[in-house]
Coordinates of N, CA, C and O in Angstrom, one line a residue:
M1 N 1.3 -9.2 -16.9 CA 1.1 -9.4 -15.5 C 0.4 -8.2 -14.9 O 0.9 -7.0 -15.1
S2 N -0.7 -8.3 -14.2 CA -1.4 -7.2 -13.6 C -0.8 -6.9 -12.2 O -0.4 -7.9 -11.5
V3 N -0.9 -5.7 -11.8 CA -0.5 -5.3 -10.4 C -1.7 -5.4 -9.5 O -2.8 -4.8 -9.8
Q4 N -1.6 -6.2 -8.5 CA -2.7 -6.4 -7.5 C -2.8 -5.2 -6.6 O -1.7 -4.7 -6.1
A5 N -4.0 -4.7 -6.3 CA -4.2 -3.6 -5.4 C -3.8 -4.1 -4.0 O -4.0 -5.3 -3.6
P6 N -3.2 -3.2 -3.2 CA -2.9 -3.6 -1.8 C -4.1 -3.9 -1.0 O -5.2 -3.4 -1.3
L7 N -3.9 -4.6 0.1 CA -5.0 -4.9 1.0 C -5.2 -3.8 2.1 O -6.2 -3.6 2.7
L8 N -4.1 -3.1 2.3 CA -4.0 -2.1 3.3 C -3.2 -0.8 2.9 O -2.2 -1.0 2.2
S9 N -3.8 0.3 3.1 CA -3.1 1.6 2.9 C -2.7 2.2 4.2 O -3.5 2.4 5.1
V10 N -1.4 2.4 4.4 CA -0.8 3.1 5.6 C -0.6 4.5 5.2 O 0.1 4.9 4.3
I11 N -1.3 5.4 6.0 CA -1.3 6.8 5.7 C -0.6 7.6 6.8 O -0.9 7.4 8.0
V12 N 0.4 8.3 6.4 CA 1.3 9.0 7.4 C 1.3 10.5 7.1 O 1.9 10.9 6.1
P13 N 0.7 11.4 7.9 CA 0.9 12.8 7.8 C 2.3 13.2 8.3 O 2.7 12.7 9.3
F14 N 3.0 14.0 7.5 CA 4.4 14.3 7.8 C 4.7 15.8 7.8 O 4.7 16.4 6.7
G15 N 4.8 16.3 8.9 CA 5.0 17.8 9.0 C 6.4 18.1 9.7 O 6.9 19.2 9.4
Q16 N 6.9 17.3 10.5 CA 8.2 17.5 11.2 C 8.8 16.2 11.6 O 8.2 15.2 11.6
G17 N 10.1 16.3 11.9 CA 10.8 15.1 12.4 C 11.4 14.3 11.2 O 11.8 14.9 10.2
T18 N 11.5 13.0 11.4 CA 12.2 12.2 10.4 C 11.3 11.0 10.2 O 10.6 10.5 11.1
L19 N 11.4 10.4 9.0 CA 10.6 9.2 8.7 C 11.4 7.9 8.9 O 10.9 6.8 8.8
G20 N 12.8 8.0 9.1 CA 13.6 6.9 9.1 C 13.2 5.8 10.1 O 13.1 4.6 9.6
P21 N 13.0 6.0 11.4 CA 12.6 5.0 12.3 C 11.2 4.3 11.9 O 11.1 3.1 12.0
L22 N 10.3 5.1 11.4 CA 9.0 4.5 11.0 C 9.2 3.6 9.8 O 8.7 2.5 9.7
L23 N 10.0 4.1 8.8 CA 10.2 3.2 7.6 C 11.0 2.0 7.9 O 10.6 0.9 7.4
A24 N 11.9 2.1 8.9 CA 12.6 0.9 9.3 C 11.7 -0.1 9.9 O 11.8 -1.3 9.7
S25 N 10.7 0.3 10.7 CA 9.8 -0.6 11.4 C 8.8 -1.1 10.3 O 8.3 -2.3 10.4
L26 N 8.4 -0.4 9.3 CA 7.6 -0.9 8.2 C 8.3 -2.0 7.4 O 7.7 -3.0 7.0
N27 N 9.6 -1.8 7.3 CA 10.4 -2.9 6.6 C 10.5 -4.2 7.3 O 10.8 -5.2 6.7
K28 N 10.2 -4.2 8.6 CA 10.3 -5.4 9.5 C 8.9 -6.0 9.7 O 8.7 -6.9 10.5
Q29 N 7.9 -5.5 9.0 CA 6.5 -6.0 9.2 C 6.4 -7.5 8.8 O 7.0 -7.9 7.8
A30 N 5.6 -8.2 9.6 CA 5.3 -9.6 9.3 C 4.4 -9.8 8.0 O 4.4 -10.8 7.3
L31 N 3.6 -8.7 7.8 CA 2.7 -8.7 6.6 C 3.6 -8.6 5.4 O 4.5 -7.8 5.3
D32 N 3.3 -9.4 4.4 CA 4.0 -9.4 3.1 C 4.0 -7.9 2.6 O 2.9 -7.3 2.5
P33 N 5.1 -7.3 2.2 CA 5.2 -5.9 1.8 C 4.4 -5.7 0.5 O 4.1 -4.5 0.2
R34 N 4.1 -6.7 -0.2 CA 3.3 -6.5 -1.5 C 1.8 -6.3 -1.1 O 1.1 -5.9 -2.0
L35 N 1.5 -6.5 0.1 CA 0.1 -6.4 0.5 C -0.3 -5.0 1.1 O -1.5 -4.8 1.5
F36 N 0.7 -4.2 1.3 CA 0.3 -2.8 1.8 C 1.1 -1.7 1.0 O 2.1 -2.0 0.4
E37 N 0.5 -0.6 1.1 CA 1.2 0.6 0.5 C 1.4 1.7 1.5 O 0.6 1.7 2.5
L38 N 2.3 2.5 1.3 CA 2.6 3.6 2.2 C 2.3 4.9 1.5 O 2.8 5.1 0.4
I39 N 1.4 5.7 2.1 CA 1.1 7.1 1.5 C 1.6 8.1 2.5 O 1.0 8.2 3.6
V40 N 2.6 8.9 2.2 CA 3.1 9.9 3.0 C 2.5 11.2 2.5 O 2.7 11.5 1.3
V41 N 1.9 12.0 3.3 CA 1.4 13.3 2.9 C 2.2 14.3 3.7 O 2.2 14.4 4.9
R42 N 3.0 15.1 2.9 CA 3.9 16.0 3.6 C 3.5 17.4 3.4 O 2.8 17.8 2.4
E43 N 3.8 18.3 4.4 CA 3.6 19.7 4.2 C 4.4 20.2 3.1 O 5.5 19.8 2.9
A44 N 3.9 21.2 2.3 CA 4.5 21.6 1.1 C 5.9 22.1 1.3 O 6.8 21.9 0.4
K45 N 6.2 22.7 2.4 CA 7.6 23.2 2.7 C 8.5 22.2 3.3 O 9.6 22.5 3.5
R46 N 8.0 21.0 3.5 CA 8.8 19.9 4.2 C 9.4 19.0 3.1 O 8.7 18.4 2.3
E47 N 10.7 18.9 3.1 CA 11.4 18.0 2.2 C 11.5 16.6 2.8 O 11.6 16.5 4.0
I48 N 11.5 15.6 2.0 CA 11.8 14.2 2.4 C 13.1 13.7 1.8 O 13.3 13.9 0.6
N49 N 13.9 13.2 2.6 CA 15.2 12.6 2.1 C 14.8 11.3 1.3 O 14.4 10.3 1.8
K50 N 15.0 11.4 0.0 CA 14.6 10.4 -0.9 C 15.3 9.1 -0.7 O 14.8 8.0 -1.0
S51 N 16.5 9.2 -0.1 CA 17.3 8.0 0.1 C 16.7 7.0 1.1 O 16.9 5.8 1.0
V52 N 15.9 7.6 2.1 CA 15.3 6.7 3.1 C 14.1 5.9 2.4 O 13.6 5.0 3.0
L53 N 13.6 6.4 1.3 CA 12.5 5.7 0.6 C 12.9 4.5 -0.3 O 12.1 3.7 -0.7
R54 N 14.2 4.5 -0.6 CA 14.7 3.5 -1.5 C 14.9 2.1 -0.8 O 15.1 2.1 0.4
G55 N 14.6 1.1 -1.5 CA 14.9 -0.3 -1.0 C 13.7 -0.8 -0.2 O 13.9 -1.9 0.5
C56 N 12.6 -0.2 -0.2 CA 11.4 -0.7 0.6 C 10.7 -1.6 -0.4 O 10.6 -1.4 -1.6
G57 N 10.1 -2.7 0.2 CA 9.4 -3.7 -0.6 C 8.0 -3.4 -0.9 O 7.3 -4.1 -1.6
Y58 N 7.5 -2.3 -0.4 CA 6.1 -1.9 -0.5 C 6.1 -0.6 -1.4 O 7.0 0.1 -1.6
R59 N 4.9 -0.4 -2.0 CA 4.7 0.8 -2.8 C 4.6 2.0 -1.9 O 4.0 2.0 -0.9
I60 N 5.3 3.1 -2.4 CA 5.3 4.4 -1.6 C 4.8 5.5 -2.5 O 5.3 5.6 -3.7
S61 N 3.9 6.3 -2.0 CA 3.4 7.5 -2.7 C 3.7 8.7 -1.8 O 3.4 8.6 -0.6
V62 N 4.2 9.8 -2.3 CA 4.4 11.0 -1.5 C 3.5 12.1 -2.1 O 3.7 12.4 -3.3
L63 N 2.6 12.6 -1.3 CA 1.7 13.6 -1.7 C 2.0 14.9 -1.0 O 2.7 14.9 0.1
E64 N 1.5 16.0 -1.4 CA 1.8 17.3 -0.8 C 0.5 18.0 -0.3 O -0.5 17.9 -0.9
Y65 N 0.7 18.6 0.9 CA -0.4 19.4 1.5 C 0.1 20.8 1.7 O 1.2 21.0 2.2
E66 N -0.7 21.7 1.2 CA -0.4 23.1 1.5 C -1.4 23.8 2.3 O -2.6 23.7 2.0
R67 N -1.0 24.3 3.5 CA -1.9 25.0 4.4 C -2.6 26.1 3.7 O -2.0 26.9 3.0
P68 N -3.9 26.3 3.9 CA -4.6 27.4 3.4 C -4.1 28.7 4.1 O -3.7 28.7 5.2
P69 N -4.1 29.8 3.4 CA -3.6 31.1 4.0 C -4.4 31.4 5.2 O -5.6 31.2 5.3
G70 N -3.7 31.7 6.3 CA -4.3 32.1 7.6 C -4.6 30.9 8.4 O -5.1 31.1 9.6
F71 N -4.4 29.7 8.0 CA -4.8 28.5 8.8 C -3.7 28.3 9.8 O -2.5 28.1 9.5
A72 N -4.1 28.3 11.1 CA -3.1 28.1 12.1 C -3.3 26.8 12.9 O -2.6 26.5 13.9
G73 N -4.3 26.0 12.5 CA -4.6 24.8 13.3 C -3.7 23.6 12.9 O -2.7 23.8 12.2
H74 N -4.0 22.5 13.5 CA -3.3 21.3 13.2 C -3.6 20.8 11.8 O -4.7 20.9 11.3
S75 N -2.6 20.3 11.1 CA -2.8 19.9 9.7 C -2.9 18.4 9.5 O -3.2 17.9 8.4
A76 N -2.7 17.6 10.6 CA -2.8 16.2 10.4 C -4.1 15.7 9.9 O -4.1 14.8 9.0
G77 N -5.2 16.2 10.3 CA -6.5 15.8 9.8 C -6.7 16.0 8.3 O -7.0 15.0 7.6
P78 N -6.5 17.2 7.8 CA -6.6 17.4 6.4 C -5.6 16.5 5.6 O -5.9 16.1 4.5
M79 N -4.4 16.3 6.2 CA -3.4 15.5 5.5 C -3.9 14.0 5.4 O -3.7 13.4 4.4
R80 N -4.5 13.5 6.5 CA -5.1 12.2 6.5 C -6.2 12.1 5.4 O -6.2 11.1 4.7
N81 N -7.0 13.1 5.3 CA -8.1 13.1 4.3 C -7.5 13.0 2.9 O -8.1 12.3 2.0
I82 N -6.4 13.7 2.6 CA -5.8 13.6 1.3 C -5.3 12.2 1.0 O -5.5 11.7 0.0
G83 N -4.7 11.6 2.1 CA -4.2 10.2 1.9 C -5.3 9.3 1.6 O -5.2 8.4 0.8
V84 N -6.5 9.4 2.3 CA -7.6 8.5 2.0 C -8.1 8.6 0.6 O -8.4 7.6 0.0
R85 N -8.1 9.8 0.1 CA -8.5 10.0 -1.3 C -7.6 9.2 -2.3 O -8.1 8.8 -3.4
Y86 N -6.4 9.1 -2.0 CA -5.4 8.4 -2.9 C -5.2 6.9 -2.5 O -4.5 6.2 -3.3
A87 N -5.8 6.5 -1.5 CA -5.6 5.1 -1.0 C -6.2 4.1 -2.0 O -7.3 4.2 -2.5
A88 N -5.4 3.1 -2.3 CA -5.8 2.0 -3.3 C -6.5 0.9 -2.6 O -7.2 0.1 -3.2
A89 N -6.3 0.8 -1.3 CA -6.9 -0.3 -0.5 C -8.3 0.1 0.1 O -8.5 1.3 0.3
D90 N -9.1 -0.9 0.4 CA -10.4 -0.6 1.1 C -10.2 -0.3 2.6 O -11.0 0.2 3.2
R91 N -9.1 -0.8 3.1 CA -8.7 -0.6 4.6 C -7.6 0.3 4.7 O -6.6 0.2 4.0
V92 N -7.7 1.3 5.6 CA -6.6 2.2 5.9 C -6.2 2.2 7.3 O -7.0 1.9 8.2
V93 N -5.0 2.5 7.6 CA -4.5 2.7 8.9 C -3.7 4.0 9.0 O -3.0 4.3 8.0
F94 N -4.0 4.9 10.0 CA -3.3 6.1 10.1 C -2.2 6.0 11.2 O -2.4 5.5 12.3
I95 N -1.0 6.4 10.8 CA 0.2 6.3 11.7 C 0.9 7.6 11.7 O 1.1 8.2 10.6
D96 N 1.2 8.1 12.8 CA 2.0 9.3 12.9 C 3.5 9.0 12.5 O 4.0 7.9 12.7
S97 N 4.1 10.1 12.0 CA 5.5 9.9 11.5 C 6.5 9.6 12.5 O 7.6 9.1 12.2
D98 N 6.2 9.8 13.8 CA 7.2 9.6 14.8 C 7.0 8.2 15.5 O 7.6 8.0 16.6
C99 N 6.2 7.4 15.0 CA 5.9 6.1 15.6 C 6.9 5.0 15.1 O 7.4 5.1 14.0
V100 N 7.1 4.0 15.9 CA 7.9 2.8 15.5 C 6.9 1.7 15.8 O 6.4 1.5 16.9
L101 N 6.7 0.8 14.8 CA 5.7 -0.2 14.8 C 6.3 -1.6 15.3 O 7.4 -1.9 14.9
S102 N 5.5 -2.3 16.0 CA 6.0 -3.7 16.3 C 5.8 -4.5 15.0 O 5.0 -4.1 14.1
P103 N 6.6 -5.6 14.8 CA 6.5 -6.3 13.5 C 5.1 -6.9 13.2 O 4.9 -7.2 12.0
S104 N 4.3 -7.1 14.2 CA 3.0 -7.7 13.9 C 1.9 -6.6 13.8 O 0.7 -6.9 13.7
C105 N 2.2 -5.3 13.8 CA 1.2 -4.2 13.8 C 0.2 -4.3 12.7 O -0.9 -4.0 12.9
L106 N 0.7 -4.6 11.5 CA -0.2 -4.5 10.3 C -1.0 -5.8 10.1 O -1.8 -5.9 9.1
L107 N -0.7 -6.9 10.9 CA -1.4 -8.1 10.6 C -2.9 -8.0 11.0 O -3.3 -7.3 11.8

C-alpha cells in the first residue's frame, strides 16, 4: 500500500506560546485529516511538548530553525520558507501558532 501525498501542507512557525489550541482546532477540521499535513518549524531553543502531538489523524513534521548570529529581526518569514521546502503538497497555507481555526478553514 502506497502513502498518498497530502493535498495541503499547513505550515506553522513556532517561536513562543503554545500549540495546544491550534492543534485542537486542526483536529476538528471538516477536511479529512489524511488530506493535509502539519509542518511546525520551531526556533532551535524552543521545545515542543510531544504529548500535544499525539493522537492527531494527520501527518506532523517538526523542523528546526536557528537564527543566524546577530539576527534581531522577525523569524517567521525564514521559518515559513523552511516549511515550504519540506512541504509534500502543491498547496500550502501559513498559520500562526496562536490561531484557532474554524472547522471549515481548510476546505
